[in-house]
CSV table of C-alpha atoms and ligand atoms in Angstrom, one decimal:
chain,number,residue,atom,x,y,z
A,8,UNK,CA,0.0,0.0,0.0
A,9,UNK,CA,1.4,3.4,-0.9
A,10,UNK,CA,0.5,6.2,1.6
A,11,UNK,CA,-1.4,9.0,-0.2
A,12,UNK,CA,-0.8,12.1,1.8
A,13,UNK,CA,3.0,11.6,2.8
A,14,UNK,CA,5.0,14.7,2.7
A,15,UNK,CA,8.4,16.1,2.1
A,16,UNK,CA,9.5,15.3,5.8
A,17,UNK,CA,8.2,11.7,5.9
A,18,UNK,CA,9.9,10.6,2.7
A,19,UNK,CA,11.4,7.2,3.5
A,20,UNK,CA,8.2,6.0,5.6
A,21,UNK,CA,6.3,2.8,3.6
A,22,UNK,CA,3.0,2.2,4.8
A,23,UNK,CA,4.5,-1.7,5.4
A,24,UNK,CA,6.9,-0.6,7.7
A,25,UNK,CA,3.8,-0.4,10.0
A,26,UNK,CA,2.5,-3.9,9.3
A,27,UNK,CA,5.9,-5.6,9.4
A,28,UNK,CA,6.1,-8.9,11.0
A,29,UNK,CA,9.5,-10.1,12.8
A,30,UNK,CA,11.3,-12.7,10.6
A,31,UNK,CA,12.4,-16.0,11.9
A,32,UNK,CA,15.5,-16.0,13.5
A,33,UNK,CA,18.0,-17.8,11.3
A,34,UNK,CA,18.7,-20.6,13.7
A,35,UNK,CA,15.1,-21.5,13.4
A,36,UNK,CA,15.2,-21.7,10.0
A,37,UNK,CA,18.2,-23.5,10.1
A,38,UNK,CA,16.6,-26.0,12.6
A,39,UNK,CA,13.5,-26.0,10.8
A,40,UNK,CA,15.5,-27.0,7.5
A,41,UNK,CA,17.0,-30.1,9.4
A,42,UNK,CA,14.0,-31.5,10.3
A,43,UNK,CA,12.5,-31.2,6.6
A,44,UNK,CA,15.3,-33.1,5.9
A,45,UNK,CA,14.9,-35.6,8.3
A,46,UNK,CA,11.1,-36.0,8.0
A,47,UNK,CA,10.4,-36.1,11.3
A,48,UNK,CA,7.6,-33.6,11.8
A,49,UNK,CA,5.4,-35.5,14.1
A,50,UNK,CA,6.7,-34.9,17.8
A,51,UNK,CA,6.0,-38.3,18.2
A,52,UNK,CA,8.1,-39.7,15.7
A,53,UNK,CA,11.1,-40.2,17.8
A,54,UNK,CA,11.9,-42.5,20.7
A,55,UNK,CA,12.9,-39.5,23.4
A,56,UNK,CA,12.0,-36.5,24.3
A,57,UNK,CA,15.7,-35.0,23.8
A,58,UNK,CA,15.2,-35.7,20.1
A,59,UNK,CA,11.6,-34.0,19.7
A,60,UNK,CA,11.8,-30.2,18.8
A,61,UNK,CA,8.3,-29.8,21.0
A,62,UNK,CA,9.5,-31.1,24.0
A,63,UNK,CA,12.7,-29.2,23.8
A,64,UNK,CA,10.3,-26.3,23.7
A,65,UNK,CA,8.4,-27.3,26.7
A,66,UNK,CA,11.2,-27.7,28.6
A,67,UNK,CA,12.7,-24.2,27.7
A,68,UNK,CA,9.2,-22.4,28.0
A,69,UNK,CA,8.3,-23.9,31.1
A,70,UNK,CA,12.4,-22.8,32.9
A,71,UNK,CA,11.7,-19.3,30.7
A,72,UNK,CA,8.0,-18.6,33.2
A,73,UNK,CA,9.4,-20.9,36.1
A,74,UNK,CA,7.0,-23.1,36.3
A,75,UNK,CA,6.8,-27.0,36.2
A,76,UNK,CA,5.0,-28.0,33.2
A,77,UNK,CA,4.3,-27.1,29.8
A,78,UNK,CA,2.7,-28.7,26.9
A,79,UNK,CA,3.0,-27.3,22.9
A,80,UNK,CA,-0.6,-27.5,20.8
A,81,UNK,CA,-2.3,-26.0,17.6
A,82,UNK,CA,-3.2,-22.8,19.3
A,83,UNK,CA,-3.8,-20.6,22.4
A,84,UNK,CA,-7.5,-21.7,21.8
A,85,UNK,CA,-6.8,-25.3,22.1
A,86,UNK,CA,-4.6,-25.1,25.0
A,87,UNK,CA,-7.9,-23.1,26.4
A,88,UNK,CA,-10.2,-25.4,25.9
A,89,UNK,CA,-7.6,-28.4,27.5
A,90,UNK,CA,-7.2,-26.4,30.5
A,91,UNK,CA,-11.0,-26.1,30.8
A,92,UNK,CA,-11.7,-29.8,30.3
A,93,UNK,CA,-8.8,-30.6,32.9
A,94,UNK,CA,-10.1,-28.1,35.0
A,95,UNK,CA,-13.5,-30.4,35.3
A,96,UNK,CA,-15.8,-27.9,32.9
A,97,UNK,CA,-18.5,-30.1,31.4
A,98,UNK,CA,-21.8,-29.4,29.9
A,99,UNK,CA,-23.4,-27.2,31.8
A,100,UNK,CA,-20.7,-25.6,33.8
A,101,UNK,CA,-20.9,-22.2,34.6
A,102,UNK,CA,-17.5,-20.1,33.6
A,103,UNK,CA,-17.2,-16.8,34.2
A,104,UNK,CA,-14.8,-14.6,31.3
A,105,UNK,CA,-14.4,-11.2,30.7
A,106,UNK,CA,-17.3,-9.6,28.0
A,107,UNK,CA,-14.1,-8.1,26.5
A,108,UNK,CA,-11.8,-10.7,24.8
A,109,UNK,CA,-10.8,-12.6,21.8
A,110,UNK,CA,-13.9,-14.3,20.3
A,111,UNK,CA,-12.0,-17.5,19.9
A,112,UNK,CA,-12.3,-17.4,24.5
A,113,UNK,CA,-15.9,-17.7,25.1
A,114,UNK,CA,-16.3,-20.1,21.8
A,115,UNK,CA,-13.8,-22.7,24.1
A,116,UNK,CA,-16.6,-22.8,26.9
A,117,UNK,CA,-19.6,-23.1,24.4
A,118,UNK,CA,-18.2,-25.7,22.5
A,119,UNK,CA,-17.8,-27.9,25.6
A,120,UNK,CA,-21.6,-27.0,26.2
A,121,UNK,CA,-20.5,-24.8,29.1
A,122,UNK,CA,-22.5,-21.5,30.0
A,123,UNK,CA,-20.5,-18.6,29.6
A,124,UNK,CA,-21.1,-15.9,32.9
A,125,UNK,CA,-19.8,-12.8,31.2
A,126,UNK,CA,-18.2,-10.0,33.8
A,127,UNK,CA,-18.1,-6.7,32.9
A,128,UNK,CA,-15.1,-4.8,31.8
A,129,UNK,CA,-13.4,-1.2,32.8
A,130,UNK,CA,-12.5,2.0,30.1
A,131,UNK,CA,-8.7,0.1,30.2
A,132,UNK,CA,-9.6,-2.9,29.3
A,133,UNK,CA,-9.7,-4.7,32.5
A,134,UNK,CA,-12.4,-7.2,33.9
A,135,UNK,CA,-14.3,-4.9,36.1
A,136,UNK,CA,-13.6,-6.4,39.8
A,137,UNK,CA,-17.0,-5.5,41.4
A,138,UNK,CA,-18.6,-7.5,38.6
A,139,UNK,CA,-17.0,-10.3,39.4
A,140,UNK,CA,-17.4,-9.9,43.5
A,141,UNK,CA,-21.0,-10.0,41.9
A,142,UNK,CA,-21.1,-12.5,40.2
A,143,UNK,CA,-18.4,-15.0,41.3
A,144,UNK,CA,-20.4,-17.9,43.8
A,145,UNK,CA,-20.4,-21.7,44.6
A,146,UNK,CA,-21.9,-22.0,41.1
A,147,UNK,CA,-18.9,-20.9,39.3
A,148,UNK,CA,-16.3,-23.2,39.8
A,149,UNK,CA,-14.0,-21.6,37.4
A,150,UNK,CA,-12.7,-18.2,36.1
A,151,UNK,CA,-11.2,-17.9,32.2
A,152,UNK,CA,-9.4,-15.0,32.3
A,153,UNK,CA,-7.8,-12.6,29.2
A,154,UNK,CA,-5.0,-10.1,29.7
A,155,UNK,CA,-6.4,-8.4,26.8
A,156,UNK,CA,-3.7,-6.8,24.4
A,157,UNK,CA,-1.5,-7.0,27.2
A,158,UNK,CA,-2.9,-4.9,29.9
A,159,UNK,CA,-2.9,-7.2,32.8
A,160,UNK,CA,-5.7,-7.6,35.2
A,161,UNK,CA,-5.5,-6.6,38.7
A,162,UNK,CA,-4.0,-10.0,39.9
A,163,UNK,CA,-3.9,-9.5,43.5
A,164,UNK,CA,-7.5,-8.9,44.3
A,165,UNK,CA,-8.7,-11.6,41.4
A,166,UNK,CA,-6.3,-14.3,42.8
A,167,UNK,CA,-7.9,-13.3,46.9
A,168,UNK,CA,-11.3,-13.7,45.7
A,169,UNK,CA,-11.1,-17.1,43.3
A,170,UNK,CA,-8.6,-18.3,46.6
A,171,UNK,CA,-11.6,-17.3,49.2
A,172,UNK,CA,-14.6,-19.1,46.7
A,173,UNK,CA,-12.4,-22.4,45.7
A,174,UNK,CA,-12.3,-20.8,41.7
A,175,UNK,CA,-9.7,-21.8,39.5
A,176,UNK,CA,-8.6,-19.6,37.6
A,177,UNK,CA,-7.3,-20.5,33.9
A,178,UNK,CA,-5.5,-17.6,32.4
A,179,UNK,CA,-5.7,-16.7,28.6
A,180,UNK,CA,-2.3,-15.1,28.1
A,181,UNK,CA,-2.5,-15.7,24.6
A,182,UNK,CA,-1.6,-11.7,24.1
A,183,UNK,CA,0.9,-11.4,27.7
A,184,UNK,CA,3.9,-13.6,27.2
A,185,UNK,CA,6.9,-11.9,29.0
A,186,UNK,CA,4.7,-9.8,31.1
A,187,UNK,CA,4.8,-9.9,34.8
A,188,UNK,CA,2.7,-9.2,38.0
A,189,UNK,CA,5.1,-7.6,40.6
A,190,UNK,CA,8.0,-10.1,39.5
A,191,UNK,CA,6.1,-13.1,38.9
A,192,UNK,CA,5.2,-14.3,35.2
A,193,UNK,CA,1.9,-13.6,33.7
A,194,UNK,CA,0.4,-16.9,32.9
A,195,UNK,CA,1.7,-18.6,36.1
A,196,UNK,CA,-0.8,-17.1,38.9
A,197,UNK,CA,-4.1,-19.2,37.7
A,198,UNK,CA,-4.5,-23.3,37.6
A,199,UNK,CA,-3.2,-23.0,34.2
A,200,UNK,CA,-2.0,-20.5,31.9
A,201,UNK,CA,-1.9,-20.6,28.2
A,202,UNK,CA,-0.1,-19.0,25.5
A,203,UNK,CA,-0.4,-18.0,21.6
A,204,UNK,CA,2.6,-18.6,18.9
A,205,UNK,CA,-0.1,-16.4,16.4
A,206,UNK,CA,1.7,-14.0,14.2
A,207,UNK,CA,0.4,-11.4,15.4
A,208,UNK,CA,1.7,-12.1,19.6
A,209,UNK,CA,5.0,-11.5,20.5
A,210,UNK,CA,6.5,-15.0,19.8
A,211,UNK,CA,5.5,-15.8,16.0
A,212,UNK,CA,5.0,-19.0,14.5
A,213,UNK,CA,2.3,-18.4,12.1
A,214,UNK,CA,-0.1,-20.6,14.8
A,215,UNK,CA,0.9,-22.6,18.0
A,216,UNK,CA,0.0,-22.6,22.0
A,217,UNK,CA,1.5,-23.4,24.9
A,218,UNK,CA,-0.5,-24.7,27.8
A,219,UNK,CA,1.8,-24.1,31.2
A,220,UNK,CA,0.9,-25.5,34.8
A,221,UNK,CA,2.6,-26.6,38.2
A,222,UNK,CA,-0.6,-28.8,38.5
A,223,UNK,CA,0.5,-32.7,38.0
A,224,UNK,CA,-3.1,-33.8,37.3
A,225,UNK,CA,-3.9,-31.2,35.0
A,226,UNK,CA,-0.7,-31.5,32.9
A,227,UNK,CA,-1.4,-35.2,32.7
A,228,UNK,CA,-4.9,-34.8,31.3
A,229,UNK,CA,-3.8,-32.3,29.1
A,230,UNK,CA,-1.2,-34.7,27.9
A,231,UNK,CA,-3.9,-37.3,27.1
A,232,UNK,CA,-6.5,-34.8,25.8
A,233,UNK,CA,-3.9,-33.2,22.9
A,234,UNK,CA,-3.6,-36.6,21.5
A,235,UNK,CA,-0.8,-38.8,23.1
A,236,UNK,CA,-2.4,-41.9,22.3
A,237,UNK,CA,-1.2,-45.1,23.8
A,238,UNK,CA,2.4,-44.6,25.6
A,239,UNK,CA,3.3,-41.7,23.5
A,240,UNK,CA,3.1,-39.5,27.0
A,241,UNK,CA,6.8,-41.3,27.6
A,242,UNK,CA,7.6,-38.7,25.1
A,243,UNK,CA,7.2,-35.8,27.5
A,244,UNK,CA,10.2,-34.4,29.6
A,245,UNK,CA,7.3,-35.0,32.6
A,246,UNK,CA,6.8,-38.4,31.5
A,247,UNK,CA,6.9,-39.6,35.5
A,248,UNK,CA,3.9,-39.1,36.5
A,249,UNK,CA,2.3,-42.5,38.1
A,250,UNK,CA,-1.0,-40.4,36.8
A,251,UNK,CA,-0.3,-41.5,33.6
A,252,UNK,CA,-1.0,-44.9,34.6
A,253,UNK,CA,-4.1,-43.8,36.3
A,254,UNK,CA,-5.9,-41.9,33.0
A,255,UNK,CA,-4.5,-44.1,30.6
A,256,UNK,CA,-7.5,-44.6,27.9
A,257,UNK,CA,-9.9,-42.4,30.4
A,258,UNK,CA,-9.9,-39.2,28.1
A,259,UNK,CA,-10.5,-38.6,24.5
A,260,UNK,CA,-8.2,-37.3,22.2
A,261,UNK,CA,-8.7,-34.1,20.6
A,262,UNK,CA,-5.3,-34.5,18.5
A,263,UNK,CA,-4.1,-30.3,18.9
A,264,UNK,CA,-0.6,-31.6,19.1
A,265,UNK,CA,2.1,-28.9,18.2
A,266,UNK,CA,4.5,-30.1,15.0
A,267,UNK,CA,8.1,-30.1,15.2
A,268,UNK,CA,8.5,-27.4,12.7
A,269,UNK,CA,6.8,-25.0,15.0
A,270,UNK,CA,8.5,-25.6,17.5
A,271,UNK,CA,11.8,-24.7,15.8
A,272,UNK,CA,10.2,-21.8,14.9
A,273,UNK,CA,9.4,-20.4,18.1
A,274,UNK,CA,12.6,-21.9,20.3
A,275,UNK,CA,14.7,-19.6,19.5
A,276,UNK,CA,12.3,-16.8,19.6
A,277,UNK,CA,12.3,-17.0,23.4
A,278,UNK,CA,16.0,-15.8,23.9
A,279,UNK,CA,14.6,-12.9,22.5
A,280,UNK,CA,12.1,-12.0,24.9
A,281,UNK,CA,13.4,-9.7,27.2
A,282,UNK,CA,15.2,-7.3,25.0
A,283,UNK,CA,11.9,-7.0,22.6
A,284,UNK,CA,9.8,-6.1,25.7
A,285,UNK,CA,12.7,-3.9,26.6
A,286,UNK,CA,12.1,-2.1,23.2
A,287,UNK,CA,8.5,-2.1,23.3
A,288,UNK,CA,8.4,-0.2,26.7
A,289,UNK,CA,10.7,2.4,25.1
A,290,UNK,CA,8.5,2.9,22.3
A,291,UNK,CA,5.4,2.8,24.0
A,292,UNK,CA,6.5,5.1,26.4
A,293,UNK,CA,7.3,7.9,24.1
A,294,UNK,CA,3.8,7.4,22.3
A,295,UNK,CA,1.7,7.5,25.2
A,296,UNK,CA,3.8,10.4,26.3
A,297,UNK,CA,2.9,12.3,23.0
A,298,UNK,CA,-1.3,10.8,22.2
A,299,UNK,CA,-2.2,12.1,25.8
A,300,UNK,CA,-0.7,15.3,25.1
A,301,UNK,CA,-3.1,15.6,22.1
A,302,UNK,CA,-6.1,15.2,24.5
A,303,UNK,CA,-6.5,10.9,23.7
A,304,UNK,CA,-7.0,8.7,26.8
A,305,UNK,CA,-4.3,6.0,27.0
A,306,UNK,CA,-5.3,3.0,30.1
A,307,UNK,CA,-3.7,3.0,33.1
A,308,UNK,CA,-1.3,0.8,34.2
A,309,UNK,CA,-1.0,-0.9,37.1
A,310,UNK,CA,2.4,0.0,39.2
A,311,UNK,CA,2.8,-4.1,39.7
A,312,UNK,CA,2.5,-4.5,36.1
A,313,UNK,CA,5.3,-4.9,33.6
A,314,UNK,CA,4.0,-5.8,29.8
A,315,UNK,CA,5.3,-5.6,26.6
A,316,UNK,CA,3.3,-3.2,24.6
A,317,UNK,CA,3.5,-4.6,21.1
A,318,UNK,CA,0.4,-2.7,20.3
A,319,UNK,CA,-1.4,0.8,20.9
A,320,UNK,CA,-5.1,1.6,22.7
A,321,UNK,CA,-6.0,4.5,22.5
A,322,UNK,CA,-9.6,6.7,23.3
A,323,UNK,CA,-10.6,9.7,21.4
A,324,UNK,CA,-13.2,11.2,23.8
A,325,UNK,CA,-16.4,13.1,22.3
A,326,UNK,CA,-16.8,11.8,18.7
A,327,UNK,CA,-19.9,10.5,17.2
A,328,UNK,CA,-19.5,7.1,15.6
A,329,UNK,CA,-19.4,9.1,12.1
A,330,UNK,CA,-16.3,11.4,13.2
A,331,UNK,CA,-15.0,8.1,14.5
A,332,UNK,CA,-15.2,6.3,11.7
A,333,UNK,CA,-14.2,9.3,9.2
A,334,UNK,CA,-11.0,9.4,11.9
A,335,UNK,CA,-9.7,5.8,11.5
A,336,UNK,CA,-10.3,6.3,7.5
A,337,UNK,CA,-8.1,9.0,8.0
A,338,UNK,CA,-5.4,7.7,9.8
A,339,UNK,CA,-5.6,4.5,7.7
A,340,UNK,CA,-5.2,6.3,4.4
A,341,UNK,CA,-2.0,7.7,5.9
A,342,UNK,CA,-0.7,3.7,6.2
A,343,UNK,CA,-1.9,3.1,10.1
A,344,UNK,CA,-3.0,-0.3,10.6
A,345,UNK,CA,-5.9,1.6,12.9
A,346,UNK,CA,-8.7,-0.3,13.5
A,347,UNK,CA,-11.4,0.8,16.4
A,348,UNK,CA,-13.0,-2.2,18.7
A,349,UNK,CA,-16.4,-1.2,17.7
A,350,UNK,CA,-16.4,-1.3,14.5
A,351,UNK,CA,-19.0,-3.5,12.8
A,352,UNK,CA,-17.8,-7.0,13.1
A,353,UNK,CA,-14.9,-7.1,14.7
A,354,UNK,CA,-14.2,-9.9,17.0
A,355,UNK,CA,-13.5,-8.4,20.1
A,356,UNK,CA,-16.9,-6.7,20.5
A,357,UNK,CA,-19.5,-9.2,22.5
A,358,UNK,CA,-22.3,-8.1,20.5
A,359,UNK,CA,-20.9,-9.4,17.5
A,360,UNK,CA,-20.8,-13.2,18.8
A,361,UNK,CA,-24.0,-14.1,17.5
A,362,UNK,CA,-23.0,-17.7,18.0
A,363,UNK,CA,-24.1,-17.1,21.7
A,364,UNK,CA,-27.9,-16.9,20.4
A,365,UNK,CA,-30.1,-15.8,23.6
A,366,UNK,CA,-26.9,-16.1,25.5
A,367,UNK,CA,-25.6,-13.0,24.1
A,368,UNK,CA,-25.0,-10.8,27.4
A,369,UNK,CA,-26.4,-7.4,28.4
A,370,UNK,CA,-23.0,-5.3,29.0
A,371,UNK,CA,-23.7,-1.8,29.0
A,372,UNK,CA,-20.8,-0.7,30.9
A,373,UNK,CA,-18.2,-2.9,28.7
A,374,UNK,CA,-19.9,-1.8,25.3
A,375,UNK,CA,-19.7,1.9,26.2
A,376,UNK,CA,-16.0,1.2,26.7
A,377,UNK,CA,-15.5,-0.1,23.1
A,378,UNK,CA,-16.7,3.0,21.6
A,379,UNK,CA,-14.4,5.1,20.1
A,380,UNK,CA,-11.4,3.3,20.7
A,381,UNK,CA,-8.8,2.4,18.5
A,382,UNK,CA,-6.4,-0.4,18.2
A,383,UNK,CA,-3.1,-1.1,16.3
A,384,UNK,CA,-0.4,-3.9,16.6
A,385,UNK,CA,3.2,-2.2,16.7
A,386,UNK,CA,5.8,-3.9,15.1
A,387,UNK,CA,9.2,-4.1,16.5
A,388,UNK,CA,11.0,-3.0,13.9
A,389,UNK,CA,9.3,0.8,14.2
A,390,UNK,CA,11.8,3.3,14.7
A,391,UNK,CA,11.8,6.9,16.1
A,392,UNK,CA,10.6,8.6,12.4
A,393,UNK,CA,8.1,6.0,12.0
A,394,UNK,CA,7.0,7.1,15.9
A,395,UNK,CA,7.1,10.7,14.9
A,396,UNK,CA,4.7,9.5,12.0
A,397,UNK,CA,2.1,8.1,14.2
A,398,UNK,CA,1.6,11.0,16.0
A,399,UNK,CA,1.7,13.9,13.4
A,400,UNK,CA,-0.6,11.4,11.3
A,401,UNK,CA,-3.1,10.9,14.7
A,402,UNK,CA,-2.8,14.8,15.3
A,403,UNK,CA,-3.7,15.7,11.7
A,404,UNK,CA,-6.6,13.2,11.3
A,405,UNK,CA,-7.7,14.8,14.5
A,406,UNK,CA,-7.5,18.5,12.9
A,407,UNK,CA,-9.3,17.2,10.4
A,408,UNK,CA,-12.3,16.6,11.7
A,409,UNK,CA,-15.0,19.2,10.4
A,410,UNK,CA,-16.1,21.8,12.8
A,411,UNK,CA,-17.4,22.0,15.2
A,412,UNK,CA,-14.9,19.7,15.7
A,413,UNK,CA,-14.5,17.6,19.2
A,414,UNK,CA,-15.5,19.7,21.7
A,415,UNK,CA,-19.1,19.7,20.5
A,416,UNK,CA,-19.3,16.1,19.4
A,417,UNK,CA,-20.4,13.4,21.6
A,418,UNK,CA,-23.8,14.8,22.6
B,11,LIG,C1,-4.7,-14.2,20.0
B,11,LIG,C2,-5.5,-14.3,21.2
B,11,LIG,C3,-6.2,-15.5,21.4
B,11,LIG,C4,-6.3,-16.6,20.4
B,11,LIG,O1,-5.0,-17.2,20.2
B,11,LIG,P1,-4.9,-18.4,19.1
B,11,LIG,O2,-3.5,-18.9,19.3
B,11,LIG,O3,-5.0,-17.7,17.8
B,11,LIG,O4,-6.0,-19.4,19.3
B,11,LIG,C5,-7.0,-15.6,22.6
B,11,LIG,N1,-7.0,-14.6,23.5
B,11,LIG,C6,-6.3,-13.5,23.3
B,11,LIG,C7,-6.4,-12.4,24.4
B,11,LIG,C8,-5.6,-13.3,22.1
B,11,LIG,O5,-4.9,-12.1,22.0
């Protein structure tokens, strides 16, 4: 895409420098080439766990968040629905999740026949904590939560009250890999955590999950569920479970293993980690410096909370839908990947999962806090000019906006 409106001092900006993805780090693709060559793909293909890329991953991923267990599957979705199935949800069972998330998070409790409880969310993103005092009981046995876009929840509080009521707690980290909670791991607070490889998150393997627990029962079943049929759990690093014994032929197999070639993919993406996060807080700090000065409401964060900020939320107070929507056309013209969380279909806003039939919830406060806000993934290989861009693009758009402009607006 060619930007249309680019000027003189922005010569040099392409409007793909904004959708850039990270490439593969050349010992993945070297690893990847060797196990083309070999054929072994399947993780099950060899005789121990030392010579199956996956487990190696596991291992590294698990010592990388400090935690006992992990297990590599198709996708952060998969690994969600695992950890609800191990977690004892069955048809019927009442789970409460966030109104705001990923679509794919409430579809993993439907399709188990589960009943979605939907908790209310704040203007940053948050689930909304005296919705879920509300609405948390005996009758809820388990909590899905999502760190959307990276903004972690208030951990301390959530963790009291699902501690107090006997919840678990399964985390959907898919978008906070890296992040911590005071100095603790994101992912690691709840029952189970789990994890996206998605090209869009911060490690990127085109798809992938990770499902990550200290819980011996619950890696176990989750070992079963993904499909280790027979004695193929003597492939796993954790393979000494007596447990294994125990469930053997006692849960179905959904097959949502993780291939080989993913794996090599993503290894040696974790090294990487901490110095993108490092990067990412640089950058994100000098944009929310420069948006709030133009009058747009970034969320808070949390002082216990360290993320990596691989994309950009921002609220432009006071404009009707139409200035809205004539503002992201704007911005998008210029070559921002903007998109806003309410516009029609997109998959974040509740009111578009008309899968839920009657079971579409009543949200007020959560919808009002989609409207007029925008959303963009950053990519990592932005640098300051391409920073400067964002914000004389945002400010211009802004400008743009017909009289009587955005004091007036929002009535
Ligand atoms: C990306 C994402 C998911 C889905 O992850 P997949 O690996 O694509 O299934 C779920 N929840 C959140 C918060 C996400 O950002």
């Amino acid at each position: 895409m060619t930007i249309t409106n680019i000027d003189a001092a922005n010569e040099g900006i392409s409007a793909d420098d904004f959708t850039r993805l990270e490439p593969v780090p050349e010992a993945g693709m070297q690893r990847a080439m060797d196990i083309m060559r070999s054929g072994k793909l399947f993780r099950y293909g060899g005789k121990r766990p030392e010579d199956c890329e996956v487990a190696l991953l596991e291992r590294d991923f698990a010592d990388y968040l400090g935690v006992r267990h992990a297990l590599g599957v198709s996708s952060c979705t998969q690994a969600i629905e695992l950890a609800l199935l191990a977690c004892g949800v069955e048809a019927g069972t009442r789970v409460l999740v966030p109104g705001f998330t990923f679509t794919a998070v409430p579809s993993a409790i439907v399709v188990l026949g589960a009943e979605p409880v939907f908790v209310e969310c704040t203007d940053d993103y948050r689930i909304d904590l005296e919705d879920l005092e509300r609405k948390i009981g005996d009758d809820t046995p388990v909590l899905l939560l999502s760190h959307m876009r990276g903004h972690i929840c208030e951990m301390d509080t959530i963790m009291r009250l699902c501690q107090a009521r006997g919840v678990k707690v399964v985390e959907d980290a898919a978008h906070a890999l890296g992040a911590r909670w005071h100095d603790q791991a994101v992912g690691t607070f709840g029952r189970v955590g789990c994890f996206s490889f998605q090209s869009n998150k911060i490690i990127n393997a085109g798809e992938g999950g990770m499902l990550t627990t200290d819980d011996e029962q619950i890696i176990v079943k989750a070992i079963y569920l993904s499909g280790a049929y027979e004695t193929n759990y003597r492939k796993h690093f954790n393979a000494d479970s007596a447990l294994f014994e125990r469930y053997a032929g006692q849960l179905p197999a959904h097959n949502v293993r993780m291939n080989n070639l993913t794996a090599a993919v993503a290894r040696p993406q974790l090294a990487l980690l901490d110095e993108r996060g490092h990067r990412y807080r640089q950058m994100y700090a000098y944009l929310e410096q420069h948006l709030s000065a133009l009058g747009l409401e970034l969320p808070r964060a949390y002082a216990a909370e360290t993320r990596i900020p691989d994309s950009l939320q921002f609220r432009v107070p006071q404009l009707s839908t139409e200035q809205m929507q004539a503002f992201i056309a704007q911005a998008r013209d210029a070559g921002l990947p903007l998109s806003g969380f309410a516009d029609p279909n997109n998959a974040r806003a509740f009111y578009n999962w008309r899968y839920l039939g009657k079971a579409i919830p009543e949200l007020p406060q959560t919808r009002r806090s989609l409207q007029n806000v925008c959303d963009m993934r950053l990519s990592s290989t932005l640098q300051q000019r391409h920073l400067d861009y964002i914000v004389s693009t945002v400010r211009d758009a802004l400008a743009a906006l017909a009289p009587p402009s955005v004091k007036v607006a929002g009535q």
